[in-house]
Coordinates of C-alpha atoms in Angstrom, one line a residue:
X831 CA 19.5 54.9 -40.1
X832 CA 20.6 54.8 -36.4
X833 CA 16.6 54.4 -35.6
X834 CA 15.9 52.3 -38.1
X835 CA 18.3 49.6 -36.8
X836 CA 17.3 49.7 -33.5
X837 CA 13.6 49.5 -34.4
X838 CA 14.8 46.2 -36.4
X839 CA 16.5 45.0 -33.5
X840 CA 13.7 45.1 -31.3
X841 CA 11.4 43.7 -33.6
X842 CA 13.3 40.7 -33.9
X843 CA 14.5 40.4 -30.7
X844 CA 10.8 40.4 -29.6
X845 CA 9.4 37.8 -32.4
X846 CA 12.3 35.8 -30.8
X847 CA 10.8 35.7 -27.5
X848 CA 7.5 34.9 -28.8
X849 CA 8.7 31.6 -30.6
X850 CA 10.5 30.7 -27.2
X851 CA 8.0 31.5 -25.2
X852 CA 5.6 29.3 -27.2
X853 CA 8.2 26.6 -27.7
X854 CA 7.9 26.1 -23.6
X855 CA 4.2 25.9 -23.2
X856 CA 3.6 23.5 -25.8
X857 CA 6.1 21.0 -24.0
X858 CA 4.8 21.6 -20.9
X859 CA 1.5 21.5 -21.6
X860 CA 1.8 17.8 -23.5
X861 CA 0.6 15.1 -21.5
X862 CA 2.0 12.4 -23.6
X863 CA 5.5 14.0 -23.6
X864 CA 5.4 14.5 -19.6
X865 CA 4.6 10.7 -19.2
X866 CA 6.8 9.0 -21.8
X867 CA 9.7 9.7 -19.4
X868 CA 8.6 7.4 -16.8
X869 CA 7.2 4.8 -18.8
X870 CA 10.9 5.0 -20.8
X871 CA 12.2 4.2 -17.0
X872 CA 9.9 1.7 -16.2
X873 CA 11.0 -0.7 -19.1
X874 CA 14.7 -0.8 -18.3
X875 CA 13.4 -2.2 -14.4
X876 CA 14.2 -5.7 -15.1
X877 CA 17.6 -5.0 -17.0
X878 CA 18.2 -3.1 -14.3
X879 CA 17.1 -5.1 -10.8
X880 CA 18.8 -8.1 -12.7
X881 CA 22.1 -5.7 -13.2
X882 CA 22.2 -4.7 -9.4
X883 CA 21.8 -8.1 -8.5
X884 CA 18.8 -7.1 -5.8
X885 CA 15.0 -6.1 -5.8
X886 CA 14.9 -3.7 -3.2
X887 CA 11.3 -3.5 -1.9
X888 CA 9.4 -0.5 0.2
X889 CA 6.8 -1.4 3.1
X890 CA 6.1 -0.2 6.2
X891 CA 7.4 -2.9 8.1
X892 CA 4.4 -1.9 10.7
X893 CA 1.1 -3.6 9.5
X894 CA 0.8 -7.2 10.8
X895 CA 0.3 -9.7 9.6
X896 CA 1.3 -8.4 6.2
X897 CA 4.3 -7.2 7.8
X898 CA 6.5 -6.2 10.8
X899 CA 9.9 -5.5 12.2
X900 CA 11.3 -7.0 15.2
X901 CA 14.3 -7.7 17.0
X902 CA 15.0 -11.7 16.3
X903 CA 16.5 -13.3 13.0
X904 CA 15.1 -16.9 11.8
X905 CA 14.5 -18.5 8.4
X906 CA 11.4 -16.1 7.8
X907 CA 12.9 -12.7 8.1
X908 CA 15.2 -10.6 6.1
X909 CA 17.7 -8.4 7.8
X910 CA 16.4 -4.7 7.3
X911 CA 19.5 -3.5 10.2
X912 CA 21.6 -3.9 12.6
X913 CA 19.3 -6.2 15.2
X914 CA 16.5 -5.3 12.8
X915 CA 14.3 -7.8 11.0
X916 CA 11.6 -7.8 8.9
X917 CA 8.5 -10.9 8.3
X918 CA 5.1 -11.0 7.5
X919 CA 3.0 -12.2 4.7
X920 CA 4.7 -9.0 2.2
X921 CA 7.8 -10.1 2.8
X922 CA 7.7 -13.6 2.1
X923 CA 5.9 -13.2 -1.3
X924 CA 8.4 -10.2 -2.0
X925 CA 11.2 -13.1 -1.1
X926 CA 9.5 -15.7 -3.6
X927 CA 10.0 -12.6 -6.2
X928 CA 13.7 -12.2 -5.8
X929 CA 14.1 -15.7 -5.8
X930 CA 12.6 -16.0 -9.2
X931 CA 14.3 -13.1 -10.5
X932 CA 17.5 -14.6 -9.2
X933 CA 18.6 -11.9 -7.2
X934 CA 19.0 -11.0 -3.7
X935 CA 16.0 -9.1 -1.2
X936 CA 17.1 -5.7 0.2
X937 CA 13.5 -4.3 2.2
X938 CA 13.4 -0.8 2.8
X939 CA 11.2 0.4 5.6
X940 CA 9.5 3.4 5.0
X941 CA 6.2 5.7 6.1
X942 CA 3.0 4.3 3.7
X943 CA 2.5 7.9 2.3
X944 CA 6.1 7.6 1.0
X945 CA 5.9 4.6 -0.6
X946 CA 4.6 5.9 -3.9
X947 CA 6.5 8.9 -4.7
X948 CA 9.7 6.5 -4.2
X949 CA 9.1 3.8 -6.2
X950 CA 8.5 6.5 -8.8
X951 CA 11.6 8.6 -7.8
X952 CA 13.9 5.0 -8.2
X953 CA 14.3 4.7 -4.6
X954 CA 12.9 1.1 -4.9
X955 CA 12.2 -0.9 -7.1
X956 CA 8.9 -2.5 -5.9
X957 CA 6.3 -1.5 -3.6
X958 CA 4.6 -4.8 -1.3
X959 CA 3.2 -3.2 1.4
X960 CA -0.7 -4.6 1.2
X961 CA -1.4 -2.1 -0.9
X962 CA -4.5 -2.5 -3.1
X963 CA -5.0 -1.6 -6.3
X964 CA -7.1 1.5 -6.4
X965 CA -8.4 3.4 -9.1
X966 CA -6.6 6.6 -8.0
X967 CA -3.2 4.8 -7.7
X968 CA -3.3 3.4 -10.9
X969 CA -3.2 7.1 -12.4
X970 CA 0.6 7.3 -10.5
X971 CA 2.0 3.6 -11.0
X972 CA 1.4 -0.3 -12.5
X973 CA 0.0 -2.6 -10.4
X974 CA 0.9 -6.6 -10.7
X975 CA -2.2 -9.3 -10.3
X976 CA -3.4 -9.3 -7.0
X977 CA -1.5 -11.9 -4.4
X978 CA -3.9 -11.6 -1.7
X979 CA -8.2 -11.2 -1.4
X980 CA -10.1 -9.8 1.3
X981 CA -13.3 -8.2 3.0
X982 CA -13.6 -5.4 5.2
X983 CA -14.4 -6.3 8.5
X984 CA -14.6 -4.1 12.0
X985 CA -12.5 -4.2 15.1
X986 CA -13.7 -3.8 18.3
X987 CA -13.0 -4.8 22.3
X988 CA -15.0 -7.8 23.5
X989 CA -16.6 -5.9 26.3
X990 CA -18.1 -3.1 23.8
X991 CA -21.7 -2.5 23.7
X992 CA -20.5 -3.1 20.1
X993 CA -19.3 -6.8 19.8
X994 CA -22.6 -7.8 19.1
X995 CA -23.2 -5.6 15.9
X996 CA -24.2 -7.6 13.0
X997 CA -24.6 -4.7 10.0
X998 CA -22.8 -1.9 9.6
X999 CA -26.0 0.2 10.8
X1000 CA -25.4 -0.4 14.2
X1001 CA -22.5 1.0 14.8
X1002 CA -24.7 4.7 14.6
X1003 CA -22.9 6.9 17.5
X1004 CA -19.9 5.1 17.1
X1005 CA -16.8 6.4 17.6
X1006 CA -14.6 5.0 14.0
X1007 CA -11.8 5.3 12.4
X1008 CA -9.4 3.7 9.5
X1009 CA -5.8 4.4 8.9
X1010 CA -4.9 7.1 6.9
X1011 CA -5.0 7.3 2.8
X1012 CA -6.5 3.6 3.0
X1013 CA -10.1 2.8 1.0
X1014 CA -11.1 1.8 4.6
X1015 CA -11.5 5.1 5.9
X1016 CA -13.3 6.6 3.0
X1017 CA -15.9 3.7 3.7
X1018 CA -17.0 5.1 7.0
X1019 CA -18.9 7.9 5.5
X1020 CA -21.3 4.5 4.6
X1021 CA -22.2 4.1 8.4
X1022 CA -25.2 6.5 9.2
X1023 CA -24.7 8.6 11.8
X1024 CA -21.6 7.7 12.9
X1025 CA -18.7 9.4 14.6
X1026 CA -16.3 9.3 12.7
X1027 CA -13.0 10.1 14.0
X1028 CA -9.4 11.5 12.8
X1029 CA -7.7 8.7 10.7
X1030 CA -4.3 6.9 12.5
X1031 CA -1.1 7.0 10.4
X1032 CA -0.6 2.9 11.0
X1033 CA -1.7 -0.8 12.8
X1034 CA -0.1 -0.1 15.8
X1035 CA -1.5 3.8 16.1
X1036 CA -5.1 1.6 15.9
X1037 CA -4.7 -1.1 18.5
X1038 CA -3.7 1.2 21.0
X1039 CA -7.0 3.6 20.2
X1040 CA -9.0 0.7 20.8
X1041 CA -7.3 -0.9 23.7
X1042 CA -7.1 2.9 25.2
X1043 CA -10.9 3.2 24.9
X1044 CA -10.2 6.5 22.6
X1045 CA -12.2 4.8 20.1
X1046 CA -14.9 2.1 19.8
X1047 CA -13.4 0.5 16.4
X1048 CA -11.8 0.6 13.3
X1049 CA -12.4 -0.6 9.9
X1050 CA -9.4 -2.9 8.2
X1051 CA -9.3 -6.3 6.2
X1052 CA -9.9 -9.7 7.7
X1053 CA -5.7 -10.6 7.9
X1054 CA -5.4 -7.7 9.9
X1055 CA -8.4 -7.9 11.6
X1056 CA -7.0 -11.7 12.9
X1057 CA -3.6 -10.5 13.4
X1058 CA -5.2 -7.4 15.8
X1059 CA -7.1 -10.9 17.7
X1060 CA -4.0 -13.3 17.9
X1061 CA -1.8 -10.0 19.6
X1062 CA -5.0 -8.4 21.9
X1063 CA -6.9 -10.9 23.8
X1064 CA -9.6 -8.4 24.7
X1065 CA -10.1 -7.6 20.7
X1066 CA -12.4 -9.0 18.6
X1067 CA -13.9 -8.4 15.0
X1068 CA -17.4 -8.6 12.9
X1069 CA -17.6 -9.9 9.8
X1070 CA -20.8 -8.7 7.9
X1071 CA -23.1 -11.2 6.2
X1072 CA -23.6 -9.8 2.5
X1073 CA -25.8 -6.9 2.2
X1074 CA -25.0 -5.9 6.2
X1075 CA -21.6 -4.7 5.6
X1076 CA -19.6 -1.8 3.6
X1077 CA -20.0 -1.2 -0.4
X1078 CA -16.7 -0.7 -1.8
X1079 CA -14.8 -2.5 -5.2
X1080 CA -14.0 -6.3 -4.2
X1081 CA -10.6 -5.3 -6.0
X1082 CA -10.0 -2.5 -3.4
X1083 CA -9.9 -5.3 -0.4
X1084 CA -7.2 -7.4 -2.6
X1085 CA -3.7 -6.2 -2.5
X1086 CA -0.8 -6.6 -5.3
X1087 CA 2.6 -5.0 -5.9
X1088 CA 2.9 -2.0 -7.1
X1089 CA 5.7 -0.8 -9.5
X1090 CA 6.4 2.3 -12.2
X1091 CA 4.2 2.5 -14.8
X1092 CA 5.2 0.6 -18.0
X1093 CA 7.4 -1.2 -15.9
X1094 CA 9.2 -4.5 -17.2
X1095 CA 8.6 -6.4 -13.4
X1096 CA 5.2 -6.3 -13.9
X1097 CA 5.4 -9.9 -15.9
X1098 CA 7.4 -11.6 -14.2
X1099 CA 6.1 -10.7 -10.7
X1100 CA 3.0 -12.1 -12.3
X1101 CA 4.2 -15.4 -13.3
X1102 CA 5.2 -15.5 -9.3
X1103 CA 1.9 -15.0 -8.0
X1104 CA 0.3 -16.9 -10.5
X1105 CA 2.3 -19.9 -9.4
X1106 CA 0.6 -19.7 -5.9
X1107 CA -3.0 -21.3 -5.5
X1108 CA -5.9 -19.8 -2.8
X1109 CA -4.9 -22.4 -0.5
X1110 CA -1.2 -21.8 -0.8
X1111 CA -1.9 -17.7 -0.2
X1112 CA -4.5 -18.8 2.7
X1113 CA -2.1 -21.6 4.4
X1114 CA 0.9 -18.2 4.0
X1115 CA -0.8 -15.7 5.9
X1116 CA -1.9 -18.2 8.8
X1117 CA 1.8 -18.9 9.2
X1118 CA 2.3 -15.7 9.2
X1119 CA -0.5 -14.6 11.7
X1120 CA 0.7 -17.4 13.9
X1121 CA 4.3 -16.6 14.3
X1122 CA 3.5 -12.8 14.3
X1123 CA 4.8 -10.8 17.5
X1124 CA 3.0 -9.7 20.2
X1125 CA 2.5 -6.3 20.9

């Protein structure tokens, strides 16, 4: 009888397992149970920006002209710290956003691969960090319509055997690069032949290769490209005629603001940048470019 009872035991004990076991890997193994969670979060982000009374917004607060820190406070910037400022092109569509939303701006400075996992993680709220809307990042988060468009151009120093390049196959043997996790970097690979070199984590890591001599250009969008000309006299950039230059998605060269998915901001931010015409966006990032810091 003793025997028995313990065979019983162990039986049932073991079937017990089993159904636990099996309970665990079908919930983990549900893709539409492990992303209901954050679309759940996302739809409470206007209820909840509108409760806290702010939109608190990541960038990198180093990518002129889209945006920058720097040390002196006027009707453009927003206070980021202590003798701490923040302006640029970002932060004054970011500003047109709160506005709207009737709440107050709080920009949080942070590292570009960051930028992501904390919007996702509730750190902010927003990301407008002239970010484009890639394929890829669409898998992690929402984008909003895009609030500025581009073309890839290439920075190089006036004096370069390079300045006079007029397609993309001439720069064979050059020494490129592209900042890091950005489409521009990938596009290299298009340029036979070239030597492609490590990608630089930001703007500023790129003007100083090229004013160093360490490389012989760099691939970025036209803003930037003017911004990089308006701080470094001896820079300049190439614009390729169409069928000269880099093949990429005309999307990947726009930016737009990038938010949880499912989130409830992505409307309204919309109505925002749909209020703003080409030559409103255009007449922006001039002001921007022109009032920039020097390096």
């Amino acid at each position: 009888m003793k025997r028995t009872l313990c065979i019983v035991l162990a039986i049932v004990t073991a079937l017990t397992c089993v159904f636990a076991f099996a309970g665990c890997g079908s919930k983990e193994n549900d893709p539409t149970d492990s992303a209901a969670p954050s679309a759940a979060l996302g739809a409470k982000d206007l209820e909840n920006v509108k409760k806290a009374g702010k939109l608190v917004v990541g960038m990198e607060c180093d990518y002129k002209p889209y945006n920058w820190a720097q040390t002196t406070e006027n009707e453009y910037t927003v206070k980021i710290k202590d003798g701490m400022y923040a302006d640029g092109y970002d932060v004054q569509v970011a500003k047109k956003i709160a506005e709207t939303l009737g709440v107050t701006l709080e920009i949080k400075p942070m590292e570009w691969d960051g930028l992501i996992p904390a919007v996702n993680s509730s750190e902010i709220d927003v990301v407008v960090a002239g970010m484009s809307p890639k394929a890829d990042r669409k898998l992690s988060v929402d984008f909003s319509d895009t609030y500025f468009d581009s073309v890839l151009v290439m920075v190089v120093r006036k004096d370069s055997p390079y300045a006079s390049a007029t397609k993309i196959a001439d720069f064979k043997g050059a020494k490129i690069t592209g900042q890091q996790n950005t489409f521009h970097y990938e596009v290299i690979d298009q340029i036979e032949g070239v030597n492609k070199q490590a990608a630089l984590p930001n703007f500023a890591a790129l003007t100083q290769a090229l004013a160093a001599g360490s490389i012989d250009g760099y691939v970025c969008e036209r803003p930037g490209a003017k911004s990089a000309v308006e701080s470094n006299k001896d820079f300049t950039f190439i614009e390729f005629a169409e069928g000269n230059g880099f093949k990429y998605d005309l999307t990947d060269a726009s930016i737009a603001v990038a938010m949880r998915k499912g989130s409830s901001l992505t409307s309204e931010i919309n109505k925002v940048i749909g209020s703003l015409t080409s030559e409103q966006k255009d007449a922006l990032m001039l002001d921007c470019i022109a009032r920039q810091p020097g390096e």
